[in-house]
């Protein structure tokens, strides 16, 4: 688990994300893909924080938040 926050209770919404075509992008961008992934992570985490969500886990370009 990524967070040290308590898990939400009650009615929650689950969000699973994935960058469509990430394998193709990785091949096209090479080493620059890391910059894209860092920006993606920053944007998702910012949106989750603004919505008072909780990041459960990440793997590669995928997020699981509630």
mmCIF file of C-alpha atoms in Angstrom:
data_model
loop_
_atom_site.group_PDB
_atom_site.id
_atom_site.type_symbol
_atom_site.label_atom_id
_atom_site.label_comp_id
_atom_site.label_asym_id
_atom_site.label_seq_id
_atom_site.Cartn_x
_atom_site.Cartn_y
_atom_site.Cartn_z
ATOM 1 C CA UNK A 1 0.000 0.000 0.000
ATOM 2 C CA UNK A 2 1.297 3.463 -0.885
ATOM 3 C CA UNK A 3 -0.389 5.526 1.814
ATOM 4 C CA UNK A 4 -0.025 5.770 5.557
ATOM 5 C CA UNK A 5 -3.445 7.431 5.776
ATOM 6 C CA UNK A 6 -6.319 5.456 7.266
ATOM 7 C CA UNK A 7 -8.396 3.678 4.655
ATOM 8 C CA UNK A 8 -11.720 5.309 3.821
ATOM 9 C CA UNK A 9 -14.900 3.775 5.193
ATOM 10 C CA UNK A 10 -18.540 3.877 4.180
ATOM 11 C CA UNK A 11 -19.487 4.296 0.535
ATOM 12 C CA UNK A 12 -16.349 4.801 -1.551
ATOM 13 C CA UNK A 13 -15.527 5.184 -5.223
ATOM 14 C CA UNK A 14 -12.716 3.147 -6.752
ATOM 15 C CA UNK A 15 -10.581 4.627 -9.522
ATOM 16 C CA UNK A 16 -8.216 2.545 -11.629
ATOM 17 C CA UNK A 17 -6.106 4.380 -14.216
ATOM 18 C CA UNK A 18 -3.786 3.316 -16.999
ATOM 19 C CA UNK A 19 -2.083 5.252 -19.798
ATOM 20 C CA UNK A 20 -3.541 3.911 -23.026
ATOM 21 C CA UNK A 21 -0.797 2.866 -25.424
ATOM 22 C CA UNK A 22 1.955 3.179 -22.819
ATOM 23 C CA UNK A 23 4.017 0.367 -24.341
ATOM 24 C CA UNK A 24 3.948 2.124 -27.711
ATOM 25 C CA UNK A 25 4.826 5.436 -26.045
ATOM 26 C CA UNK A 26 7.721 3.822 -24.221
ATOM 27 C CA UNK A 27 9.110 2.546 -27.516
ATOM 28 C CA UNK A 28 8.622 5.927 -29.203
ATOM 29 C CA UNK A 29 9.950 8.117 -26.402
ATOM 30 C CA UNK A 30 12.675 5.892 -24.999
ATOM 31 C CA UNK A 31 14.337 7.545 -22.000
ATOM 32 C CA UNK A 32 11.956 10.533 -22.204
ATOM 33 C CA UNK A 33 9.069 8.249 -21.169
ATOM 34 C CA UNK A 34 10.244 8.609 -17.563
ATOM 35 C CA UNK A 35 9.566 12.350 -17.708
ATOM 36 C CA UNK A 36 6.069 11.690 -19.056
ATOM 37 C CA UNK A 37 5.417 9.134 -16.326
ATOM 38 C CA UNK A 38 6.638 11.517 -13.609
ATOM 39 C CA UNK A 39 4.284 14.221 -14.885
ATOM 40 C CA UNK A 40 1.400 11.729 -15.076
ATOM 41 C CA UNK A 41 2.021 10.656 -11.464
ATOM 42 C CA UNK A 42 2.198 14.277 -10.326
ATOM 43 C CA UNK A 43 -1.096 15.182 -12.028
ATOM 44 C CA UNK A 44 -2.974 12.139 -10.746
ATOM 45 C CA UNK A 45 -1.681 12.637 -7.196
ATOM 46 C CA UNK A 46 -2.629 16.313 -7.298
ATOM 47 C CA UNK A 47 -6.181 15.483 -8.429
ATOM 48 C CA UNK A 48 -6.527 12.739 -5.802
ATOM 49 C CA UNK A 49 -5.347 15.096 -3.045
ATOM 50 C CA UNK A 50 -7.766 17.833 -4.171
ATOM 51 C CA UNK A 51 -10.628 15.311 -3.996
ATOM 52 C CA UNK A 52 -9.454 14.115 -0.554
ATOM 53 C CA UNK A 53 -8.864 10.660 -2.021
ATOM 54 C CA UNK A 54 -6.454 7.980 -0.903
ATOM 55 C CA UNK A 55 -3.820 6.424 -3.133
ATOM 56 C CA UNK A 56 -3.853 2.686 -2.513
ATOM 57 C CA UNK A 57 -1.156 1.580 -4.956
ATOM 58 C CA UNK A 58 0.650 2.274 -8.203
ATOM 59 C CA UNK A 59 2.378 -0.021 -10.624
ATOM 60 C CA UNK A 60 4.115 1.423 -13.648
ATOM 61 C CA UNK A 61 1.615 3.845 -15.161
ATOM 62 C CA UNK A 62 -1.402 2.447 -13.302
ATOM 63 C CA UNK A 63 -3.036 3.923 -10.199
ATOM 64 C CA UNK A 64 -5.556 2.491 -7.765
ATOM 65 C CA UNK A 65 -7.199 5.181 -5.623
ATOM 66 C CA UNK A 66 -10.325 5.544 -3.521
#
